Amino acid sequence: MEPYRPLDFFQLDDQYSEDERMVRDTVRSWVTERYLPLCMEHFENGTFPMETVPELAEMGVFGPTLPAEYGGAGLNNVAAGLIYQELERGDSGLRSFCSVQGALVMYPIFSMGSEEQKRHWLPKLASGKAIGCFGLTEPDFGSNPGGMLTVAKKDGKNFVLNGRKMWITNGTVSDVAVVWARLDGKIRGFLVEKGTPGFSAPEQKHKFSLRASVTSELVLEDVRIPESNLLPKSEGLKAPLSCLTQARYGIAWGALGAALSCFDEALRYSKSRIVFDKPLAGFQIPQKKLADMATQITLGQMMALHMGRLKDQDKLTPQHVSMGKRNNCQLALDVARVCRDMLGANGISLEYQTGRHMVNLESVNTYEGTYDIHTLAIGQELTGIPAFR
Amino acid sequence: MKIAACIKRVPTTEAQIKVGADGKSLDTTGLQYMASFYDEIAVEEAIKTKEKLTGDVTVITIGPSDASKEVREFMARGADTGLVLKDDAWHARDARSTAKALATKVKALGAQVVFCGKVATDRDNAAVGPMLATYLGWACVTDVVSLALENDKGTAKRETEHGVETVSFALPAVITVSKGLNEPRRPNLKGIMAVKAKPIPEEPCEAVANQAVVNKVEQPAPRKAGRIVGEGAAAVNALVTALRSEAGVL
């Protein structure tokens, strides 16, 4: 296979520190050598390569910014962003697996859990000995999670949970689910362990997107959990939304990885594919497409990097993240579609990366806040007027 | 045991190489660098040797200050210390001047064994390891694909064009390594963080005049276009003839 040559039109490489580049290059080479050879088959079969979990854990990509005492690597947010970029260069399903484990399971346990919950779960999750999932979305409540119907009731020293969650990445393979439910009218987070009676996580099949990723429904029927499984500091809708801000930050970087992969493939293809006796890249229409895509990717790279630096200074707001997620997911989807087109008939083959990225990005653009919902979040920030209802 | 591993910073595999304006060097604009492929195997063997016999591993490179990046990568994998012998024109050094400068440093370190890649992937000299051994007056074992080291001696299997040769040698020694000796480990992110702030000393590299001077650098000629000799079974004879007479591969 030709070596991967990611676009770096503005020499942003110089803006990363030595250790940030080292982190990125470590993950990049792992994706090239270990993940990509497996990816096509898992995508076709609709499975996640679980055999890679120990290697991902050993590399340190689960909860990379968490402190070492809880099993994290203590990385800064730019390095973490670069990890997600490189993972999604492999496949959005791979990045989703790691985002969920880190931003949606380890982060809420770290920031809202008791010390006992942290000590029990975080090292296991960091080492891949336990897998987690995040249950917020419901069949009828996606963009409006505050309408959720899942409820928890106190019963002696237990809570009893009832409800259904949908579109839950890793649900079926998880050892622990962070489930969001209404307790006395207020949204709270609960840890539900695999095997708890009344709790099941059937897999949602027949997807055309994120096929190399497990997506599940969570079914909770009189699920009785000890009161110690409540995340004590989780209160209100802002609690799950704060987790989503973490994950969306990673998605803003990850989507760039998918775009870079498509662009690299289409650029290489257009230079080597001969049409009408000269390379495809020698015609004006392909060149305009390449110039437009390179510009969009470069703008996205600068936005992601600046978001990372702001996050490291604790200045990144959810609205910044909305803009980054919205922009970079849409640009990645646009780039993937154009690259798919440039690859001609080859673009529909899984032997090429682009078609797989393109269909994956349909999910990435939708989950964790759709393009339109983030539009409204930015609109509210600019005008002070919420337009959600 | 004091163990040293010598590495060379070379353009990355992805680099698109262009000849420099002087026609004698490479255009380094926009080039990214990495440690040469065989040097990864050398450092891995150094770390494995430390793990087996105890001791410490020093990774040495000749290069610009930025070459600390490659050195640090190996420290993240388990090397204990690193050293950059600063020379901004490291890529222009010939094998002799490189080996001389390294020999001085290896002596000062008190190393008993030095691992090098069998060849650097940029200039393909395959000469620094053997020259280093010569300047040190040590045993030299090249192209090693299997190694059993003890504190004062070792045996190695060497891959040659004629087969695999098993040799015994006494330490100190310079060992140049080949593919298959080991599978280099990957740094993990905790390792990277652990060495992030570790200082990597930098010293001026001993100036030694080149004896082999590069006069000209040319890129390989582009590959000739293919030729279709015919179609189906009827073309087999023409194909065999072409492979024999034109390509000379039969």
XYZ file of C-alpha atoms in Angstrom:
639
model
C 0.000 0.000 0.000
C 1.178 3.524 -0.795
C 2.248 5.418 2.325
C -0.317 7.772 3.802
C 0.549 11.408 3.130
C -1.820 13.586 5.130
C -2.347 17.096 3.883
C -0.505 19.749 5.867
C -0.794 22.734 3.557
C -0.006 25.358 6.204
C 2.760 23.403 7.945
C 0.683 23.068 11.088
C 3.045 20.303 12.093
C 5.334 23.017 13.422
C 2.573 24.141 15.776
C 2.547 20.838 17.647
C 5.036 20.071 20.372
C 7.427 17.164 20.021
C 5.404 14.969 22.357
C 2.139 15.845 20.594
C 3.657 14.757 17.285
C 5.037 11.628 18.906
C 1.604 10.705 20.248
C 0.055 11.305 16.839
C 2.700 9.312 14.986
C 2.403 6.409 17.423
C -1.333 6.125 16.839
C -0.924 6.735 13.111
C 1.510 3.864 12.691
C -0.682 1.557 14.790
C -3.683 2.358 12.598
C -1.665 1.716 9.435
C -0.071 -1.502 10.579
C -2.656 -3.086 12.847
C -6.092 -1.647 12.151
C -6.369 -0.991 8.421
C -5.587 -4.583 7.413
C -8.597 -5.710 9.515
C -10.992 -2.934 8.739
C -12.595 -3.894 5.448
C -13.584 -7.365 6.609
C -15.102 -6.093 9.852
C -16.958 -3.384 7.978
C -18.394 -5.974 5.595
C -19.275 -8.349 8.413
C -20.726 -5.627 10.603
C -18.398 -6.351 13.522
C -15.920 -4.432 15.651
C -12.414 -5.946 15.880
C -12.494 -6.706 19.607
C -9.047 -8.285 19.305
C -7.597 -4.770 18.990
C -8.884 -3.652 22.410
C -5.833 -4.853 24.412
C -3.538 -3.128 21.928
C -5.521 0.114 22.085
C -5.383 -0.046 25.879
C -1.669 -0.798 25.904
C -1.107 2.184 23.630
C -3.066 4.319 26.089
C -5.891 5.747 23.975
C -8.702 5.111 26.472
C -9.224 8.262 28.537
C -5.851 9.691 27.481
C -6.245 13.001 29.315
C -7.134 11.461 32.675
C -4.470 11.493 35.378
C -2.116 8.538 35.668
C -3.468 7.564 39.108
C -6.717 6.507 37.416
C -4.988 4.771 34.519
C -4.912 7.707 32.075
C -1.865 9.029 30.267
C -2.223 12.643 31.452
C -2.043 14.031 27.926
C -3.083 17.527 26.975
C -6.133 18.086 24.808
C -4.255 18.732 21.579
C -2.522 15.377 21.870
C -5.875 13.755 22.643
C -7.402 15.453 19.590
C -4.606 14.125 17.419
C -5.304 10.625 18.739
C -8.922 10.887 17.624
C -7.864 12.293 14.256
C -5.597 9.325 13.660
C -8.105 6.749 14.898
C -10.779 8.095 12.576
C -8.307 8.093 9.705
C -8.727 4.355 10.221
C -12.497 4.306 10.612
C -15.176 6.350 12.362
C -16.201 3.150 14.148
C -12.766 2.833 15.726
C -12.778 6.443 16.893
C -16.341 6.062 18.152
C -15.330 3.058 20.253
C -12.535 5.054 21.885
C -14.566 8.273 22.229
C -17.339 6.433 24.036
C -14.928 4.644 26.337
C -13.054 7.840 27.191
C -15.341 10.842 26.852
C -18.704 9.246 27.576
C -17.869 6.616 30.192
C -14.544 7.408 31.852
C -15.163 11.172 31.854
C -18.536 11.069 33.711
C -17.178 8.537 36.198
C -14.107 10.734 36.696
C -15.969 14.027 36.976
C -19.240 12.941 38.609
C -18.435 9.644 40.298
C -17.564 8.828 43.881
C -13.961 8.060 44.745
C -14.948 4.403 45.097
C -16.527 4.363 41.620
C -13.442 6.022 40.181
C -11.038 3.573 41.818
C -13.166 0.611 40.788
C -13.937 1.477 37.167
C -11.353 3.859 35.720
C -8.289 1.560 35.792
C -10.393 -1.268 34.339
C -11.723 0.951 31.573
C -8.299 2.446 30.818
C -6.770 -1.017 30.519
C -9.593 -2.296 28.305
C -10.496 -4.947 30.890
C -13.927 -3.362 30.983
C -15.838 -1.755 28.116
C -18.414 0.952 28.678
C -21.310 2.595 26.887
C -23.389 5.735 27.355
C -27.171 5.568 27.317
C -28.787 8.944 26.729
C -30.652 8.853 23.387
C -34.073 7.211 23.361
C -36.237 6.006 20.479
C -38.213 9.245 20.505
C -35.697 11.623 22.056
C -32.481 12.378 20.158
C -31.990 16.101 19.707
C -34.180 16.734 22.731
C -32.694 14.462 25.403
C -34.422 16.477 28.126
C -37.665 14.771 27.098
C -36.384 11.325 28.087
C -38.835 8.785 29.438
C -36.418 6.473 31.245
C -37.072 6.678 34.967
C -35.376 5.646 38.190
C -37.248 5.107 41.437
C -35.745 4.778 44.877
C -36.644 1.506 46.575
C -34.923 1.066 49.927
C -31.179 0.929 49.276
C -31.722 0.363 45.570
C -32.818 2.199 42.483
C -35.168 0.582 40.008
C -34.732 1.665 36.377
C -37.194 1.367 33.520
C -36.908 2.592 29.954
C -35.244 2.134 26.571
C -32.192 3.668 24.971
C -31.321 3.576 21.260
C -28.286 4.022 19.020
C -25.883 3.153 21.817
C -22.324 2.537 20.594
C -20.699 -0.497 22.274
C -23.915 -1.391 24.151
C -23.844 -5.120 23.445
C -20.146 -5.513 24.285
C -20.190 -3.333 27.399
C -19.503 -4.363 30.957
C -20.968 -1.153 32.314
C -23.495 1.331 30.952
C -23.740 4.952 32.058
C -27.522 5.274 31.907
C -29.289 8.615 32.178
C -32.717 8.505 33.790
C -35.166 10.778 35.552
C -35.122 10.468 39.352
C -37.850 12.518 41.016
C -38.082 14.542 37.807
C -34.360 15.331 37.690
C -31.925 13.735 35.181
C -29.245 11.654 36.943
C -26.550 9.221 35.830
C -26.463 5.556 36.939
C -23.968 2.750 36.429
C -25.697 -0.387 35.206
C -23.541 -3.483 35.016
C -23.815 -6.195 32.411
C -25.804 -9.159 33.661
C -28.031 -7.147 35.981
C -31.475 -8.820 35.823
C -33.868 -6.939 33.563
C -31.047 -5.272 31.637
C -30.286 -6.326 28.075
C -28.461 -4.747 25.134
C -29.582 -6.267 21.820
C -27.522 -5.224 18.835
C -29.053 -2.985 16.171
C -28.215 -4.558 12.819
C -28.812 -3.645 9.165
C -26.832 -0.395 9.278
C -25.116 0.959 6.177
C -22.971 3.293 8.269
C -20.532 2.631 11.142
C -20.639 -1.026 10.213
C -17.312 -1.755 11.928
C -18.853 -0.632 15.209
C -21.392 -2.183 17.551
C -24.630 -0.201 17.916
C -27.237 -1.349 20.394
C -30.492 -0.771 22.117
C -30.507 -0.770 25.926
C -33.591 -2.300 27.467
C -34.233 -1.647 31.163
C -37.135 -3.543 32.709
C -37.293 -3.207 36.492
C -33.515 -3.139 36.663
C -32.533 -3.043 40.333
C -29.145 -1.510 41.091
C -27.561 -0.578 44.419
C -27.794 3.065 45.452
C -23.994 3.260 45.287
C -24.339 3.031 41.473
C -25.722 6.552 41.224
C -23.109 9.030 39.975
C -23.374 11.370 42.964
C -22.350 14.565 41.179
C -24.593 14.065 38.139
C -27.497 16.471 38.326
C -29.652 17.801 35.545
C -29.344 17.738 31.766
C -26.077 19.647 31.931
C -24.416 16.509 33.317
C -24.825 14.328 30.181
C -24.353 17.409 27.987
C -20.967 18.049 29.581
C -19.956 14.524 28.534
C -21.144 15.232 25.010
C -19.016 18.390 24.913
C -15.988 16.191 25.614
C -16.933 13.701 22.940
C -17.840 16.353 20.368
C -14.419 17.907 20.816
C -12.900 14.552 19.843
C -15.305 14.213 16.927
C -14.245 17.606 15.549
C -10.718 16.199 15.318
C -11.786 12.736 14.270
C -13.819 13.910 11.294
C -10.665 15.589 9.988
C -8.925 12.224 10.084
C -11.597 10.725 7.842
C -11.408 13.746 5.510
C -7.608 13.524 5.347
C -7.822 9.843 4.475
C -10.282 10.485 1.644
C -8.321 13.455 0.336
C -5.048 11.531 0.351
C -6.668 8.692 -1.557
C -8.395 10.899 -4.125
C -5.318 13.048 -4.699
C -3.133 10.004 -5.263
C -5.736 8.392 -7.488
C -6.237 11.507 -9.581
C -2.511 11.799 -10.192
C -2.139 8.211 -11.328
C -5.414 7.635 -13.180
C -5.003 8.383 -16.865
C -8.032 9.702 -18.737
C -7.926 11.068 -22.255
C -4.155 10.442 -22.236
C -3.291 12.485 -19.151
C -3.717 12.236 -15.386
C -7.158 13.052 -14.047
C -5.440 15.601 -11.805
C -4.341 17.507 -14.882
C -7.874 18.702 -15.657
C -9.332 21.880 -14.245
C -12.468 20.428 -12.663
C -10.571 17.890 -10.494
C -8.076 20.608 -9.573
C -10.871 22.897 -8.409
C -12.275 20.069 -6.311
C -8.855 19.373 -4.802
C -8.212 23.069 -4.100
C -11.613 23.500 -2.447
C -11.171 20.392 -0.313
C -7.616 21.280 0.710
C -8.812 24.718 1.781
C -11.706 23.332 3.808
C -9.537 20.707 5.486
C -6.886 23.302 6.310
C -9.495 25.603 7.869
C -10.816 22.646 9.869
C -7.324 21.746 11.048
C -6.727 25.273 12.282
C -10.051 25.310 14.085
C -9.368 21.979 15.770
C -5.912 23.043 16.860
C -7.174 26.321 18.279
C -9.987 24.527 20.088
C -7.390 22.233 21.649
C -5.249 25.119 22.838
C -8.338 26.845 24.280
C -9.363 23.618 26.010
C -5.918 23.317 27.563
C -6.364 26.837 28.921
C -9.834 25.930 30.185
C -11.356 28.542 27.883
C -13.254 26.263 25.508
C -17.016 26.694 25.702
C -19.726 24.248 24.548
C -20.568 26.774 21.821
C -16.987 26.669 20.520
C -17.291 22.901 20.420
C -20.625 23.160 18.602
C -18.971 25.235 15.901
C -16.040 22.828 15.619
C -18.185 19.693 15.513
C -20.671 21.234 13.086
C -18.020 22.584 10.737
C -15.626 19.667 10.695
C -18.251 16.937 10.358
C -19.938 18.696 7.469
C -16.658 19.453 5.736
C -15.551 15.849 6.165
C -18.810 14.572 4.713
C -18.553 17.019 1.799
C -14.927 16.024 1.181
C -15.778 12.318 1.338
C -18.604 12.735 -1.180
C -16.429 14.680 -3.620
C -13.567 12.188 -3.245
C -15.981 9.293 -3.779
C -17.024 10.929 -7.002
C -13.417 11.508 -8.090
C -12.630 7.824 -7.622
C -15.245 6.946 -10.212
C -16.488 3.375 -10.082
C -13.600 2.437 -7.783
C -15.136 4.771 -5.235
C -17.874 2.264 -4.456
C -15.401 -0.503 -3.682
C -14.385 -1.244 -0.110
C -10.873 -1.798 -1.462
C -10.728 2.000 -1.270
C -11.142 3.868 2.024
C -13.303 6.713 0.804
C -16.699 5.072 0.345
C -16.507 3.579 3.839
C -15.612 6.955 5.335
C -18.411 8.605 3.374
C -21.143 6.360 4.732
C -19.639 6.468 8.232
C -19.668 10.251 8.215
C -23.430 10.245 7.737
C -23.615 8.946 11.310
C -20.861 11.192 12.601
C -22.614 14.245 11.189
C -25.828 13.144 12.922
C -24.744 11.824 16.284
C -23.685 13.959 19.232
C -25.775 16.853 17.976
C -26.837 17.130 14.369
C -25.588 19.883 12.097
C -28.899 21.713 12.558
C -28.925 21.446 16.340
C -25.403 22.875 16.520
C -26.569 25.644 14.173
C -29.157 26.560 16.781
C -26.591 26.375 19.596
C -24.365 28.848 17.739
C -27.406 30.955 16.833
C -28.412 31.174 20.471
C -24.888 32.184 21.450
C -24.859 34.947 18.833
C -28.359 36.320 19.396
C -29.152 35.370 22.942
C -32.443 33.933 21.646
C -33.003 30.169 21.838
C -34.693 28.893 18.670
C -34.982 25.234 19.667
C -38.717 25.408 20.305
C 25.926 -3.600 31.254
C 26.435 -0.314 29.488
C 24.665 -0.566 26.149
C 24.610 1.969 23.322
C 22.441 2.120 20.231
C 23.284 4.413 17.343
C 20.463 5.772 15.248
C 20.281 7.914 12.140
C 17.577 10.439 11.345
C 16.372 9.903 7.773
C 13.466 11.334 5.739
C 10.178 9.572 6.445
C 8.926 6.833 4.172
C 6.208 9.212 2.959
C 8.721 11.900 1.946
C 8.758 12.924 -1.682
C 12.428 13.384 -2.335
C 13.736 16.177 -4.552
C 17.323 17.010 -5.433
C 18.593 20.268 -3.896
C 19.525 23.347 -5.950
C 23.254 22.517 -5.636
C 22.700 19.147 -7.324
C 24.698 17.466 -4.559
C 22.188 17.156 -1.784
C 18.506 16.723 -1.084
C 16.036 19.569 -0.941
C 15.042 19.419 2.716
C 12.056 21.794 2.378
C 9.081 20.306 4.168
C 10.838 17.007 4.887
C 9.784 15.104 7.993
C 12.201 12.750 9.666
C 12.200 9.413 11.411
C 14.769 6.960 12.680
C 16.066 4.636 9.995
C 14.141 1.333 9.801
C 16.982 -0.964 10.950
C 17.859 1.370 13.801
C 14.482 0.621 15.342
C 15.523 -3.032 15.453
C 18.885 -1.994 16.938
C 17.309 -0.034 19.783
C 14.785 -2.798 20.429
C 17.634 -5.294 20.785
C 19.465 -2.893 23.090
C 16.375 -2.615 25.303
C 15.864 -6.386 25.268
C 19.505 -6.872 26.219
C 19.077 -4.480 29.146
C 15.951 -6.333 30.242
C 17.822 -9.651 30.154
C 21.239 -8.721 31.515
C 20.370 -5.482 33.384
C 22.173 -2.255 32.628
C 21.245 0.876 30.791
C 20.724 1.921 27.216
C 21.939 5.165 25.694
C 20.653 6.160 22.286
C 23.096 8.286 20.309
C 22.465 10.190 17.133
C 24.333 12.715 15.059
C 22.069 15.444 13.801
C 20.455 18.804 14.434
C 18.876 19.742 17.766
C 15.518 18.494 16.427
C 16.915 14.977 16.278
C 16.031 14.796 19.961
C 12.578 13.796 18.640
C 13.773 10.427 17.373
C 15.930 9.901 20.460
C 13.011 10.681 22.758
C 10.809 8.246 20.882
C 13.206 5.466 21.797
C 13.356 6.668 25.388
C 9.563 6.349 25.427
C 10.046 2.727 24.393
C 12.497 2.013 27.209
C 15.948 3.470 26.487
C 17.312 5.208 29.577
C 19.194 8.164 28.194
C 19.826 9.882 24.907
C 22.461 12.049 23.363
C 22.457 14.299 20.317
C 25.855 14.969 18.791
C 24.959 18.193 17.080
C 25.770 18.554 13.419
C 23.286 20.387 11.206
C 24.948 18.851 8.143
C 24.677 15.302 9.466
C 23.284 13.985 6.201
C 26.421 15.124 4.390
C 28.828 13.250 6.696
C 30.503 10.245 5.149
C 30.585 6.906 6.937
C 34.118 7.397 8.190
C 33.527 10.777 9.808
C 30.316 9.445 11.364
C 32.033 6.336 12.724
C 34.995 8.333 14.081
C 32.760 10.729 15.974
C 30.666 7.867 17.338
C 33.755 5.903 18.388
C 34.983 8.798 20.502
C 31.633 9.026 22.244
C 31.148 5.274 22.710
C 34.572 5.095 24.375
C 33.694 7.971 26.695
C 30.440 6.266 27.635
C 32.221 3.053 28.557
C 29.755 0.949 26.554
C 30.417 -2.774 26.201
C 28.115 -3.389 23.330
C 26.853 -1.111 20.558
C 23.878 -1.878 18.348
C 23.484 -0.267 14.930
C 21.117 -0.853 12.038
C 22.895 -2.796 9.297
C 22.353 0.095 6.908
C 20.693 3.511 6.978
C 17.746 3.756 4.644
C 18.822 7.080 3.151
C 22.361 6.633 1.865
C 22.657 2.838 1.928
C 26.347 2.753 2.861
C 26.173 -0.106 5.375
C 29.576 1.046 6.548
C 29.226 2.928 9.844
C 28.826 -0.160 12.047
C 31.911 -2.006 10.752
C 33.973 1.211 10.734
C 32.919 1.991 14.289
C 34.059 -1.477 15.371
C 37.366 -0.953 13.600
C 38.024 2.410 15.254
C 37.153 0.896 18.613
C 39.165 -2.253 17.956
C 36.158 -4.386 18.874
C 34.527 -7.471 17.457
C 32.110 -6.682 14.655
C 29.139 -8.882 13.877
C 27.014 -7.721 10.969
C 23.561 -8.532 9.546
C 22.455 -10.273 12.743
C 19.081 -12.041 12.660
C 19.359 -13.943 15.952
C 21.382 -13.137 19.032
C 22.208 -14.714 22.397
C 24.245 -12.340 24.555
C 25.870 -12.967 27.911
C 27.850 -10.533 30.019
C 31.167 -11.149 28.290
C 30.372 -12.973 25.071
C 27.692 -13.871 22.604
C 26.643 -15.960 19.650
C 24.788 -14.607 16.676
C 23.242 -15.839 13.485
C 24.103 -13.750 10.478
C 22.169 -13.730 7.275
C 24.465 -13.869 4.271
C 23.853 -14.367 0.592
C 25.059 -17.949 0.971
C 23.019 -18.935 3.984
C 22.853 -18.367 7.704
C 26.172 -18.280 9.526
C 26.503 -18.773 13.307
C 29.369 -16.896 14.951
C 30.714 -16.576 18.496
C 32.387 -13.445 19.729
C 33.670 -11.816 22.880
C 32.490 -8.466 24.168
C 32.984 -5.600 23.638
C 31.388 -5.737 20.224
C 29.535 -3.729 17.630
C 26.489 -5.573 16.339
C 24.645 -4.484 13.218
C 21.144 -5.840 13.028
C 18.866 -7.017 10.280
C 15.159 -7.564 9.786
C 13.763 -10.531 11.675
C 15.929 -10.147 14.789
C 13.000 -8.757 16.743
C 9.707 -6.938 16.429
C 10.290 -3.373 17.661
C 7.829 -2.360 20.358
C 5.663 0.696 19.944
C 5.933 3.555 22.404
C 2.822 3.915 24.498
C 1.335 7.254 25.449
C 2.295 6.926 29.109
C 5.871 6.258 28.035
C 5.806 9.388 25.894
C 4.556 11.443 28.832
C 7.175 9.927 31.135
C 10.036 11.097 28.926
C 8.427 14.350 27.808
C 10.409 16.494 30.189
C 13.564 14.367 30.401
C 16.547 16.365 29.231
C 18.402 15.021 26.213
C 21.919 16.387 26.327
C 23.384 17.881 23.204
C 27.100 18.106 22.467
C 28.926 19.414 19.437
C 29.793 16.522 17.168
C 33.493 15.969 16.602
C 34.494 17.537 13.296
C 36.076 14.992 10.981
C 36.676 15.806 7.335
C 34.854 13.662 4.792
C 36.997 11.449 2.619
C 34.165 10.466 0.331
C 32.654 13.625 -1.102
C 29.327 13.671 -2.908
C 29.698 15.242 -6.351
C 26.210 14.779 -7.694
C 22.807 13.444 -6.662
C 20.325 12.248 -9.252
C 16.897 10.769 -8.822
C 16.350 7.301 -10.234
C 15.195 7.364 -13.843
C 11.415 7.049 -14.104
C 10.234 3.546 -14.821
C 9.597 2.820 -18.472
C 6.002 2.358 -19.516
C 4.797 -1.234 -19.794
C 4.157 -2.930 -23.106
C 1.304 -5.268 -23.937
C 2.733 -8.063 -26.094
C -0.584 -9.606 -27.092
C -3.701 -11.196 -25.674
C -4.603 -14.660 -24.383
C -2.701 -17.919 -24.834
C -1.461 -16.836 -28.243
C 0.684 -14.183 -26.583
C 2.582 -16.565 -24.275
C 5.452 -17.159 -26.696
C 5.909 -13.454 -27.304
C 5.790 -12.838 -23.554
C 8.431 -15.472 -22.794
C 10.645 -14.096 -25.545
C 10.275 -10.566 -24.209
C 10.970 -11.658 -20.632
C 14.085 -13.480 -21.825
C 15.526 -11.056 -24.348
C 14.287 -7.643 -23.219
C 13.834 -7.964 -19.482
C 16.517 -10.605 -18.965
C 14.611 -12.163 -16.087
C 14.267 -15.680 -17.513
